Amino acid sequence: MSTSGNSATRTVSVAVVDAETPGNIGTIARAMKNFGLTDLLLVDPPELDRDGEAYGFAGQAREDILPNAREVPFDHLVENYHTVGCTAVPNESADSHVRYPFKTPDELAAHLRGVAADTCIVFGREANGLSNEELARLDEICAIPASAAYPVLNLGQAATILLYELRDVTVEENQLPDAIDRADEVAIEGLHDQFADFLRALGHTEEKQPKTRRMWRRLLGRANPTGREVRTLRGLFRRASERLDGENYQDDE
C-alpha cells in the first residue's frame, strides 16, 4: 500500500498476532479496505474458512485483502518493518520502557507522516493483547484513550479506530468534499436585505433592528451557508414578509 504524496512513510501494513476469533480478522480486513490499506500479515492465525466468520465479516475485503493475507512469523515483522505495537494499557510512568512512552492514534498519525520507512501496525490477542516480551521487540507503542473504568476495546473496534486515525497517511482521496461550497457574497447580501425587510414587516422595534441584523450577520458568518440554503431562506423570508405586509394592510383598513 502506497501512502499519499505528502507523507514520508512508504507503506503501512497491518499484522494480527495469534488472533483467537476469525471474525475479528475479517473486521480488521474490512477496516483496512475502508482506510486505504492492503497488506495484511497474520502471525499464528486461526483457520480462515471461506464460508466462515472471517470472510463473512470482511465485506468487500473478502475479494482481495483477506485472500492475499500472508502468514508470517513474529520475527518477520521485527526484521522487515518499523513496528508499532498496540496495547490497551500502557505503563503509567517512565520506569519501564516496555509499554512506555506511548502515542495516541492521532499522535501516531502525525508522527508517521515524517517516518520514511515501511511501517507495520501490530495488534495482539483478543484476551490479553501482545505480551511484554513481544512489545519489548517493537519500535513504538500506541494506545487508544478510553475510560479508566473499562479501557479494553474489542480487537476489531480497536483496529478500526486506529486505522481511521491513520487515514491522512493512508488515504489519498476520500468520498467527502474538501470544503463547504459557500454561497456567493451577492446572494448572502441579498439574504441580509430580505432579513431586514422581514424585521420591518414583523414590526420588530426599530431601535433594536440594527443589533438584530448584526446578530444575524454573525450567525451566517459562522454557518457558511450553501447556495441552496441561501435560496431557501430567501424564499421563506420573502413569503413571510409578503404575508405580514398583507396582514398589516388589512389591519390599517
mmCIF file of C-alpha atoms in Angstrom:
data_model
loop_
_atom_site.group_PDB
_atom_site.id
_atom_site.type_symbol
_atom_site.label_atom_id
_atom_site.label_comp_id
_atom_site.label_asym_id
_atom_site.label_seq_id
_atom_site.Cartn_x
_atom_site.Cartn_y
_atom_site.Cartn_z
ATOM 1 C CA MET A 1 0.000 0.000 0.000
ATOM 2 C CA SER A 2 1.494 3.317 -1.103
ATOM 3 C CA THR A 3 0.823 6.322 1.058
ATOM 4 C CA SER A 4 -0.111 9.822 -0.106
ATOM 5 C CA GLY A 5 2.494 12.119 -1.619
ATOM 6 C CA ASN A 6 2.707 14.427 1.417
ATOM 7 C CA SER A 7 3.797 11.548 3.673
ATOM 8 C CA ALA A 8 7.323 10.245 4.177
ATOM 9 C CA THR A 9 6.076 6.794 5.167
ATOM 10 C CA ARG A 10 6.438 4.365 2.269
ATOM 11 C CA THR A 11 3.918 1.676 3.208
ATOM 12 C CA VAL A 12 1.707 0.790 6.155
ATOM 13 C CA SER A 13 0.938 -2.881 6.763
ATOM 14 C CA VAL A 14 -1.234 -4.437 9.469
ATOM 15 C CA ALA A 15 -0.315 -7.540 11.463
ATOM 16 C CA VAL A 16 -2.539 -9.586 13.781
ATOM 17 C CA VAL A 17 -0.753 -11.858 16.248
ATOM 18 C CA ASP A 18 -2.373 -15.106 17.384
ATOM 19 C CA ALA A 19 -5.960 -13.982 16.872
ATOM 20 C CA GLU A 20 -8.480 -16.259 18.556
ATOM 21 C CA THR A 21 -11.571 -15.275 16.558
ATOM 22 C CA PRO A 22 -11.660 -15.433 12.730
ATOM 23 C CA GLY A 23 -14.397 -12.786 12.696
ATOM 24 C CA ASN A 24 -12.023 -10.186 14.137
ATOM 25 C CA ILE A 25 -9.576 -10.797 11.314
ATOM 26 C CA GLY A 26 -12.404 -10.189 8.853
ATOM 27 C CA THR A 27 -13.383 -6.999 10.660
ATOM 28 C CA ILE A 28 -9.789 -5.749 10.540
ATOM 29 C CA ALA A 29 -9.551 -6.569 6.832
ATOM 30 C CA ARG A 30 -12.726 -4.567 6.228
ATOM 31 C CA ALA A 31 -11.358 -1.580 8.187
ATOM 32 C CA MET A 32 -8.178 -1.780 6.129
ATOM 33 C CA LYS A 33 -10.261 -1.609 2.950
ATOM 34 C CA ASN A 34 -12.141 1.415 4.339
ATOM 35 C CA PHE A 35 -8.972 3.331 5.100
ATOM 36 C CA GLY A 36 -6.718 2.542 2.168
ATOM 37 C CA LEU A 37 -4.536 -0.316 3.425
ATOM 38 C CA THR A 38 -3.990 -3.605 1.577
ATOM 39 C CA ASP A 39 -1.191 -5.622 3.208
ATOM 40 C CA LEU A 40 -2.445 -7.943 5.976
ATOM 41 C CA LEU A 41 0.057 -10.116 7.873
ATOM 42 C CA LEU A 42 -1.065 -12.950 10.157
ATOM 43 C CA VAL A 43 1.062 -14.490 12.909
ATOM 44 C CA ASP A 44 -0.248 -17.891 14.092
ATOM 45 C CA PRO A 45 -3.770 -17.263 12.756
ATOM 46 C CA PRO A 46 -6.816 -19.491 13.237
ATOM 47 C CA GLU A 47 -8.218 -21.347 10.243
ATOM 48 C CA LEU A 48 -9.862 -18.889 7.845
ATOM 49 C CA ASP A 49 -12.670 -20.768 6.156
ATOM 50 C CA ARG A 50 -14.018 -19.021 3.047
ATOM 51 C CA ASP A 51 -17.517 -19.847 4.264
ATOM 52 C CA GLY A 52 -16.786 -18.796 7.836
ATOM 53 C CA GLU A 53 -16.796 -15.682 10.018
ATOM 54 C CA ALA A 54 -13.648 -14.044 8.673
ATOM 55 C CA TYR A 55 -14.938 -13.840 5.113
ATOM 56 C CA GLY A 56 -18.444 -13.084 6.348
ATOM 57 C CA PHE A 57 -17.262 -10.028 8.303
ATOM 58 C CA ALA A 58 -14.786 -8.779 5.688
ATOM 59 C CA GLY A 59 -17.224 -7.065 3.309
ATOM 60 C CA GLN A 60 -15.515 -6.269 0.009
ATOM 61 C CA ALA A 61 -12.147 -7.074 1.608
ATOM 62 C CA ARG A 62 -13.058 -10.731 1.079
ATOM 63 C CA GLU A 63 -12.195 -10.210 -2.592
ATOM 64 C CA ASP A 64 -8.595 -9.036 -2.145
ATOM 65 C CA ILE A 65 -7.181 -8.196 1.290
ATOM 66 C CA LEU A 66 -8.257 -11.370 3.097
ATOM 67 C CA PRO A 67 -7.345 -13.943 0.420
ATOM 68 C CA ASN A 68 -3.998 -12.190 -0.117
ATOM 69 C CA ALA A 69 -3.137 -12.089 3.605
ATOM 70 C CA ARG A 70 0.281 -13.576 4.324
ATOM 71 C CA GLU A 71 1.096 -15.854 7.238
ATOM 72 C CA VAL A 72 4.458 -14.853 8.715
ATOM 73 C CA PRO A 73 6.436 -15.436 11.932
ATOM 74 C CA PHE A 74 6.726 -12.643 14.508
ATOM 75 C CA ASP A 75 10.409 -12.321 13.627
ATOM 76 C CA HIS A 76 9.419 -11.256 10.103
ATOM 77 C CA LEU A 77 7.676 -8.171 11.489
ATOM 78 C CA VAL A 78 10.655 -7.134 13.584
ATOM 79 C CA GLU A 79 13.182 -7.727 10.819
ATOM 80 C CA ASN A 80 11.339 -6.017 7.955
ATOM 81 C CA TYR A 81 9.277 -3.115 9.336
ATOM 82 C CA HIS A 82 9.252 -0.093 11.580
ATOM 83 C CA THR A 83 6.831 -1.638 14.082
ATOM 84 C CA VAL A 84 4.083 -0.098 16.210
ATOM 85 C CA GLY A 85 2.590 -2.325 18.900
ATOM 86 C CA CYS A 86 -0.967 -1.618 20.036
ATOM 87 C CA THR A 87 -1.928 -2.060 23.682
ATOM 88 C CA ALA A 88 -4.949 -1.088 25.776
ATOM 89 C CA VAL A 89 -2.981 -0.469 28.970
ATOM 90 C CA PRO A 90 0.420 1.264 28.755
ATOM 91 C CA ASN A 91 2.700 1.878 31.730
ATOM 92 C CA GLU A 92 1.698 4.782 33.946
ATOM 93 C CA SER A 93 5.252 6.056 34.363
ATOM 94 C CA ALA A 94 8.628 6.154 32.668
ATOM 95 C CA ASP A 95 10.070 3.477 34.980
ATOM 96 C CA SER A 96 9.637 0.834 32.290
ATOM 97 C CA HIS A 97 10.009 1.219 28.537
ATOM 98 C CA VAL A 98 8.129 -1.954 27.653
ATOM 99 C CA ARG A 99 4.823 -0.071 27.355
ATOM 100 C CA TYR A 100 6.113 3.488 27.702
ATOM 101 C CA PRO A 101 6.390 6.027 26.168
ATOM 102 C CA PHE A 102 3.276 5.627 24.039
ATOM 103 C CA LYS A 103 1.380 7.622 21.436
ATOM 104 C CA THR A 104 -2.350 8.005 20.972
ATOM 105 C CA PRO A 105 -3.661 7.186 17.460
ATOM 106 C CA ASP A 106 -3.812 10.832 16.350
ATOM 107 C CA GLU A 107 -0.283 11.433 17.659
ATOM 108 C CA LEU A 108 0.886 8.326 15.827
ATOM 109 C CA ALA A 109 -0.622 9.542 12.560
ATOM 110 C CA ALA A 110 1.181 12.878 12.829
ATOM 111 C CA HIS A 111 4.435 11.092 13.670
ATOM 112 C CA LEU A 112 4.249 8.554 10.831
ATOM 113 C CA ARG A 113 3.948 11.293 8.230
ATOM 114 C CA GLY A 114 7.604 12.004 8.924
ATOM 115 C CA VAL A 115 8.850 8.393 9.051
ATOM 116 C CA ALA A 116 10.481 7.285 5.797
ATOM 117 C CA ALA A 117 10.164 3.548 6.382
ATOM 118 C CA ASP A 118 7.802 0.673 5.742
ATOM 119 C CA THR A 119 5.659 0.516 8.883
ATOM 120 C CA CYS A 120 3.611 -2.291 10.416
ATOM 121 C CA ILE A 121 0.810 -1.751 12.924
ATOM 122 C CA VAL A 122 0.765 -4.827 15.178
ATOM 123 C CA PHE A 123 -2.358 -5.997 17.031
ATOM 124 C CA GLY A 124 -2.407 -8.784 19.602
ATOM 125 C CA ARG A 125 -4.780 -11.365 21.028
ATOM 126 C CA GLU A 126 -8.382 -10.613 21.971
ATOM 127 C CA ALA A 127 -7.962 -11.740 25.585
ATOM 128 C CA ASN A 128 -4.590 -10.296 26.583
ATOM 129 C CA GLY A 129 -3.137 -8.416 23.602
ATOM 130 C CA LEU A 130 0.593 -8.508 22.965
ATOM 131 C CA SER A 131 2.864 -9.920 25.649
ATOM 132 C CA ASN A 132 5.532 -7.796 27.307
ATOM 133 C CA GLU A 133 8.148 -9.905 25.527
ATOM 134 C CA GLU A 134 6.564 -9.119 22.150
ATOM 135 C CA LEU A 135 6.111 -5.425 22.927
ATOM 136 C CA ALA A 136 9.753 -5.186 24.017
ATOM 137 C CA ARG A 137 10.804 -6.141 20.472
ATOM 138 C CA LEU A 138 8.687 -3.467 18.752
ATOM 139 C CA ASP A 139 9.773 0.090 17.971
ATOM 140 C CA GLU A 140 6.823 2.131 19.227
ATOM 141 C CA ILE A 141 3.709 1.747 21.346
ATOM 142 C CA CYS A 142 0.219 3.076 20.594
ATOM 143 C CA ALA A 143 -2.742 3.126 22.979
ATOM 144 C CA ILE A 144 -6.315 4.341 22.494
ATOM 145 C CA PRO A 145 -7.545 6.701 25.249
ATOM 146 C CA ALA A 146 -10.650 5.225 26.884
ATOM 147 C CA SER A 147 -12.466 5.222 30.201
ATOM 148 C CA ALA A 148 -10.196 4.171 33.068
ATOM 149 C CA ALA A 149 -13.096 2.066 34.339
ATOM 150 C CA TYR A 150 -13.062 -0.079 31.175
ATOM 151 C CA PRO A 151 -10.204 0.725 28.782
ATOM 152 C CA VAL A 152 -10.106 -2.607 26.923
ATOM 153 C CA LEU A 153 -11.652 -2.488 23.438
ATOM 154 C CA ASN A 154 -12.702 -5.350 21.212
ATOM 155 C CA LEU A 155 -9.862 -6.165 18.795
ATOM 156 C CA GLY A 156 -11.896 -5.256 15.709
ATOM 157 C CA GLN A 157 -13.057 -1.989 17.290
ATOM 158 C CA ALA A 158 -9.540 -1.002 18.307
ATOM 159 C CA ALA A 159 -8.180 -1.663 14.833
ATOM 160 C CA THR A 160 -10.967 0.324 13.192
ATOM 161 C CA ILE A 161 -10.368 3.342 15.454
ATOM 162 C CA LEU A 162 -6.625 3.299 14.894
ATOM 163 C CA LEU A 163 -6.812 2.831 11.121
ATOM 164 C CA TYR A 164 -9.360 5.649 10.904
ATOM 165 C CA GLU A 165 -6.915 7.988 12.649
ATOM 166 C CA LEU A 166 -4.221 6.976 10.150
ATOM 167 C CA ARG A 167 -6.398 7.935 7.174
ATOM 168 C CA ASP A 168 -4.388 11.104 6.434
ATOM 169 C CA VAL A 169 -1.366 8.868 5.943
ATOM 170 C CA THR A 170 -3.058 6.016 4.097
ATOM 171 C CA VAL A 171 -5.958 7.514 2.105
ATOM 172 C CA GLU A 172 -5.059 9.658 -0.907
ATOM 173 C CA GLU A 173 -8.645 10.614 -1.767
ATOM 174 C CA ASN A 174 -11.918 10.088 0.074
ATOM 175 C CA GLN A 175 -15.584 10.491 -0.827
ATOM 176 C CA LEU A 176 -16.115 13.718 1.133
ATOM 177 C CA PRO A 177 -15.869 17.217 -0.378
ATOM 178 C CA ASP A 178 -12.757 19.186 0.535
ATOM 179 C CA ALA A 179 -14.698 22.225 1.738
ATOM 180 C CA ILE A 180 -18.171 23.683 2.133
ATOM 181 C CA ASP A 181 -19.373 25.279 -1.108
ATOM 182 C CA ARG A 182 -20.298 28.632 0.454
ATOM 183 C CA ALA A 183 -22.837 30.733 -1.410
ATOM 184 C CA ASP A 184 -21.505 33.763 -3.275
ATOM 185 C CA GLU A 185 -21.479 37.053 -1.395
ATOM 186 C CA VAL A 186 -24.074 38.723 -3.628
ATOM 187 C CA ALA A 187 -26.617 36.045 -2.685
ATOM 188 C CA ILE A 188 -25.717 36.271 1.001
ATOM 189 C CA GLU A 189 -26.067 40.064 0.982
ATOM 190 C CA GLY A 190 -29.454 39.628 -0.670
ATOM 191 C CA LEU A 191 -30.423 37.351 2.202
ATOM 192 C CA HIS A 192 -29.351 40.022 4.705
ATOM 193 C CA ASP A 193 -31.540 42.552 2.886
ATOM 194 C CA GLN A 194 -34.530 40.217 2.990
ATOM 195 C CA PHE A 195 -33.975 39.562 6.684
ATOM 196 C CA ALA A 196 -34.077 43.343 7.238
ATOM 197 C CA ASP A 197 -37.357 43.512 5.264
ATOM 198 C CA PHE A 198 -38.716 40.669 7.402
ATOM 199 C CA LEU A 199 -37.878 42.516 10.636
ATOM 200 C CA ARG A 200 -39.685 45.620 9.390
ATOM 201 C CA ALA A 201 -42.721 43.633 8.291
ATOM 202 C CA LEU A 202 -42.730 41.834 11.644
ATOM 203 C CA GLY A 203 -42.852 45.157 13.427
ATOM 204 C CA HIS A 204 -39.630 44.498 15.302
ATOM 205 C CA THR A 205 -38.731 47.501 17.488
ATOM 206 C CA GLU A 206 -36.932 49.961 15.225
ATOM 207 C CA GLU A 207 -34.091 50.753 17.609
ATOM 208 C CA LYS A 208 -33.409 47.023 18.072
ATOM 209 C CA GLN A 209 -33.274 46.226 14.358
ATOM 210 C CA PRO A 210 -29.565 47.144 13.791
ATOM 211 C CA LYS A 211 -28.460 44.919 16.696
ATOM 212 C CA THR A 212 -30.637 42.047 15.467
ATOM 213 C CA ARG A 213 -29.265 42.412 11.924
ATOM 214 C CA ARG A 214 -25.697 42.297 13.272
ATOM 215 C CA MET A 215 -26.517 39.153 15.254
ATOM 216 C CA TRP A 216 -27.963 37.586 12.100
ATOM 217 C CA ARG A 217 -24.864 38.550 10.094
ATOM 218 C CA ARG A 218 -22.539 36.954 12.692
ATOM 219 C CA LEU A 219 -24.697 33.832 12.732
ATOM 220 C CA LEU A 220 -24.476 33.454 8.944
ATOM 221 C CA GLY A 221 -20.760 34.206 9.093
ATOM 222 C CA ARG A 222 -20.230 31.171 11.327
ATOM 223 C CA ALA A 223 -22.628 28.974 9.372
ATOM 224 C CA ASN A 224 -21.132 29.448 5.865
ATOM 225 C CA PRO A 225 -24.448 28.653 4.122
ATOM 226 C CA THR A 226 -24.500 26.958 0.736
ATOM 227 C CA GLY A 227 -26.167 28.462 -2.301
ATOM 228 C CA ARG A 228 -29.186 26.196 -1.910
ATOM 229 C CA GLU A 229 -29.563 27.108 1.767
ATOM 230 C CA VAL A 230 -29.451 30.816 0.943
ATOM 231 C CA ARG A 231 -32.047 30.434 -1.819
ATOM 232 C CA THR A 232 -34.350 28.525 0.541
ATOM 233 C CA LEU A 233 -34.035 31.099 3.316
ATOM 234 C CA ARG A 234 -34.569 33.994 0.924
ATOM 235 C CA GLY A 235 -37.749 32.358 -0.307
ATOM 236 C CA LEU A 236 -39.007 31.808 3.236
ATOM 237 C CA PHE A 237 -38.291 35.392 4.320
ATOM 238 C CA ARG A 238 -39.875 36.765 1.145
ATOM 239 C CA ARG A 239 -43.111 34.818 1.656
ATOM 240 C CA ALA A 240 -43.178 35.671 5.373
ATOM 241 C CA SER A 241 -42.687 39.370 4.658
ATOM 242 C CA GLU A 242 -45.408 39.377 1.989
ATOM 243 C CA ARG A 243 -47.857 37.686 4.347
ATOM 244 C CA LEU A 244 -47.037 40.074 7.198
ATOM 245 C CA ASP A 245 -47.343 43.096 4.906
ATOM 246 C CA GLY A 246 -50.741 41.805 3.772
ATOM 247 C CA GLU A 247 -51.930 41.395 7.349
ATOM 248 C CA ASN A 248 -50.676 44.877 8.247
ATOM 249 C CA TYR A 249 -52.510 46.336 5.228
ATOM 250 C CA GLN A 250 -55.776 44.699 6.339
ATOM 251 C CA ASP A 251 -55.292 45.997 9.871
ATOM 252 C CA ASP A 252 -54.846 49.548 8.554
ATOM 253 C CA GLU A 253 -58.137 49.316 6.720
#
